[in-house]
Coordinates of C-alpha atoms in Angstrom, one line a residue:
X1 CA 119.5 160.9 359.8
X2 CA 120.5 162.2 363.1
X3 CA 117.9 160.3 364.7
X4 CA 118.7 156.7 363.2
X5 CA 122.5 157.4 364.6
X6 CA 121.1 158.1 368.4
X7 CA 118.5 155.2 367.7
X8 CA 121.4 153.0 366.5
X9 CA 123.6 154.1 369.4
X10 CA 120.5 153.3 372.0
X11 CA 119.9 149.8 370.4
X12 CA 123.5 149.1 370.4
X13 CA 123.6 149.9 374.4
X14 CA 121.2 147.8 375.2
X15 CA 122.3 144.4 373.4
X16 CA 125.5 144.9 374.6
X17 CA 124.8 146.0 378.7
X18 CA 123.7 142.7 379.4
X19 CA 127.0 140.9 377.9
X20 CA 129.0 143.8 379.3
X21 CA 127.4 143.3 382.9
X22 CA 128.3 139.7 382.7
X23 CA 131.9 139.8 382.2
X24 CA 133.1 140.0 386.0
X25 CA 132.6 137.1 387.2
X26 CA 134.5 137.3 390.5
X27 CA 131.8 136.4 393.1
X28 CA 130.5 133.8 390.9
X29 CA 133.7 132.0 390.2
X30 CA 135.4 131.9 393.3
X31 CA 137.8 129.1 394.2
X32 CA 136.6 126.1 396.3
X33 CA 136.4 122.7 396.4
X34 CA 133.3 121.0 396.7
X35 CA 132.5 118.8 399.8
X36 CA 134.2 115.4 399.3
X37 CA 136.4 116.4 396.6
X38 CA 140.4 115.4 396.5
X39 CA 142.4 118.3 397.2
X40 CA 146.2 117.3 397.0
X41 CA 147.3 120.2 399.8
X42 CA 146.1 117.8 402.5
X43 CA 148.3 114.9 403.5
X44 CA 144.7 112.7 403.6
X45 CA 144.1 114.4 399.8
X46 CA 140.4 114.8 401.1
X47 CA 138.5 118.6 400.7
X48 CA 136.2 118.0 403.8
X49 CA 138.3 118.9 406.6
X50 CA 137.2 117.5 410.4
X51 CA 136.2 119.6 412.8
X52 CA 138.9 121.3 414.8
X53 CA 139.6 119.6 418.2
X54 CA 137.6 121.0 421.2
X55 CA 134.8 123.1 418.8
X56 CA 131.9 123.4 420.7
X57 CA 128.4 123.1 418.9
X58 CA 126.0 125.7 418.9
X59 CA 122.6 125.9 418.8
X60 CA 121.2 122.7 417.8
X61 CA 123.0 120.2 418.8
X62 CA 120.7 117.2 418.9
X63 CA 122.8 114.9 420.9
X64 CA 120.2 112.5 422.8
X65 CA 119.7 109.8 420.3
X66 CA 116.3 108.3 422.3
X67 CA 115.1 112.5 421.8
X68 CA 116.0 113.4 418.8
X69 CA 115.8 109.4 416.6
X70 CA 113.9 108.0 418.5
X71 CA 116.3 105.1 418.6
X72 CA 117.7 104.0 421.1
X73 CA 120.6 101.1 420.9
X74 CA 119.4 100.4 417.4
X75 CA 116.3 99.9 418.3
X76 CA 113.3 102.1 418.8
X77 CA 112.5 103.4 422.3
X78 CA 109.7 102.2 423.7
X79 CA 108.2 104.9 426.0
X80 CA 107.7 108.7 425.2
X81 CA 110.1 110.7 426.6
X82 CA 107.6 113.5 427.2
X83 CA 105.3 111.1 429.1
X84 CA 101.4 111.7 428.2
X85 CA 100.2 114.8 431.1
X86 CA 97.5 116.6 429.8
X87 CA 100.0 120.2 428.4
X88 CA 101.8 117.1 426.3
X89 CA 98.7 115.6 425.1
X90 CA 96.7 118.8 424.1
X91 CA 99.8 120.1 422.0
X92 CA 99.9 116.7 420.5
X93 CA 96.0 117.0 419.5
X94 CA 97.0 120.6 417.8
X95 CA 99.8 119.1 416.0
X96 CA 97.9 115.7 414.7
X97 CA 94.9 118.5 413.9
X98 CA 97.0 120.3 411.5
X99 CA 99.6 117.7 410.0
X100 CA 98.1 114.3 410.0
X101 CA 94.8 114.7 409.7
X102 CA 94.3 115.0 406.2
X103 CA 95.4 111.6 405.7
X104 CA 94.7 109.7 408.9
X105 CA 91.7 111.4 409.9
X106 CA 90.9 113.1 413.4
X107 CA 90.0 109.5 414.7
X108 CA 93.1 108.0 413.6
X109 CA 91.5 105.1 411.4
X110 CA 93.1 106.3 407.9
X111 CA 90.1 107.8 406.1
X112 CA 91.0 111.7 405.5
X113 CA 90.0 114.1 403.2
X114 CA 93.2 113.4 401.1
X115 CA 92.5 110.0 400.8
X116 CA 88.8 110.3 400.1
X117 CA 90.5 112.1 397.4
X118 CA 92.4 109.4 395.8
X119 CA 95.3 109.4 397.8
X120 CA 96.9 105.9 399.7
X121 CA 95.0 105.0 402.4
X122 CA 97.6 104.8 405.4
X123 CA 97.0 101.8 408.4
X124 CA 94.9 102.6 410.8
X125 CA 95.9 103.4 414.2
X126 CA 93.7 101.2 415.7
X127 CA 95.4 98.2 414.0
X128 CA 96.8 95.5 416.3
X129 CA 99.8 95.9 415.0
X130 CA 100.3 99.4 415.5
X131 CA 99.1 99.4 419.3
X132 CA 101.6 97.1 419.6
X133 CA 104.8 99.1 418.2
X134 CA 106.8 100.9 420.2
X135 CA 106.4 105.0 420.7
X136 CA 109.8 105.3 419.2
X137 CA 108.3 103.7 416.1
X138 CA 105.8 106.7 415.7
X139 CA 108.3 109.0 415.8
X140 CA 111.0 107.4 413.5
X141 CA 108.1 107.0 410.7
X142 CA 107.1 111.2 411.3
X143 CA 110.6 112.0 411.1
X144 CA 111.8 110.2 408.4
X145 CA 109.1 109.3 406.5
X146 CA 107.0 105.3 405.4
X147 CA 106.0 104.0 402.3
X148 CA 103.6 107.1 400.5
X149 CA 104.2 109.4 404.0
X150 CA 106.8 112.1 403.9
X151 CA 109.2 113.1 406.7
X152 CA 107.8 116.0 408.5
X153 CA 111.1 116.7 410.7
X154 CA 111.4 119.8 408.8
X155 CA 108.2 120.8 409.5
X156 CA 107.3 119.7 412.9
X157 CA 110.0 120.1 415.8
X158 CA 110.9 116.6 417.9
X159 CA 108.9 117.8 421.2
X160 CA 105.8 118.3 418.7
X161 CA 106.4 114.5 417.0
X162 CA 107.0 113.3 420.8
X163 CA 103.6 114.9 421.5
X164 CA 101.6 113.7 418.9
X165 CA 102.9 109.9 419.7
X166 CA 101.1 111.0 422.9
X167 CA 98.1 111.8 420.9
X168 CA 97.8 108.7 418.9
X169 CA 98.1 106.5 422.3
X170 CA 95.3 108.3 423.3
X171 CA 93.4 108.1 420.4
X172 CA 94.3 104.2 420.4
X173 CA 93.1 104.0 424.1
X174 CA 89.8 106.1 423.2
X175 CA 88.7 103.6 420.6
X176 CA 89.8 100.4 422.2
X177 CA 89.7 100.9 425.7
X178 CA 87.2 98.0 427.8
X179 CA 85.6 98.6 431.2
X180 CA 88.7 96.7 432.6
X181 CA 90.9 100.1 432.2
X182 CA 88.3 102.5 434.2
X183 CA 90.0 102.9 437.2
X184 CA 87.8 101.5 440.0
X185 CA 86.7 104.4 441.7
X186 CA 85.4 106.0 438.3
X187 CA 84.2 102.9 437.3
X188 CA 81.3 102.8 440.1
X189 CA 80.6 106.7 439.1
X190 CA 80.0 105.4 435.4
X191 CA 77.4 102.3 436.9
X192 CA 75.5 105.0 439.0
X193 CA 75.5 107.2 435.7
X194 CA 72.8 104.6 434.4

């Protein structure tokens, strides 16, 4: 008899801990008001206050809309900021490597494992039309995103997506580039090459 009292006792601690344990709610109900709410205490009656005059941003604070967009005026910029030297271009080549290349393929034309798999086949980079965009267009459709494609800004910082629109000039330039653009003094190396 003894035993089914403690037993009861036991089972009656442990359904109720759980309800007991729930009864302060203090951290979880706090007052606030959620961001555009109306809050009455304000002449303006709007929860989201402004910025205090004079704060100073820290960390990142992503001002240079050409840098940062990719826009600039409205409109997207046309040259790479970074420029194309060889540092720019070989992080560019380790960045396409390990976020584009399951959909647009090392070479650029659209065929990667993903989409071999099923998945929407994007453009190709050799398309007229996309040799004749912009750089800033690149870089607006990493960061936010086309069609099927997601945004990557989260993922890959805006000197790495200024890089890799170095990348996919030169992967444009590798597959469509004519004797014409061999600058002349390596052009007579190549003819003695035969």
């Amino acid at each position: 008899m003894r035993c089914s009292i403690v037993a009861r006792v036991v089972l009656a601690a442990a359904v109720l801990s759980p309800l007991l344990a729930g009864c302060r709610q203090d951290m979880h109900n706090q007052p606030k008001y959620r961001a555009f709410a109306h809050n009455p205490f304000f002449p303006d009656q709007r929860a989201s206050r402004p910025l205090v005059e004079g704060v100073v941003a820290r960390g990142h604070l992503d001002e240079d809309e050409a840098f940062f967009q990719g826009v600039s005026n409205g409109a997207p910029v046309a040259t790479n900021p970074l420029g194309s030297g060889l540092e720019v271009l070989r992080r560019g080549q380790e960045r396409f490597n390990i976020y584009c290349t399951p959909c647009h393929d090392r070479t650029g034309s659209g065929e990667g494992m993903i989409v071999q798999r099923g998945y929407k086949q994007p453009p190709s980079f050799h398309d007229p039309r996309l040799r004749a965009v912009p750089d800033g267009y690149f870089f607006q459709v990493m960061t936010n995103g086309f069609a099927t494609m997601p945004g990557y800004a989260a993922q890959v910082p805006a000197r790495d997506r200024w890089a890799i629109v170095a990348y996919i000039r030169a992967l444009q330039l590798s597959q469509n580039a004519t004797l014409a653009d061999v600058p002349a003094d390596e052009r007579a190396k190549l003819g003695a090459a035969r």
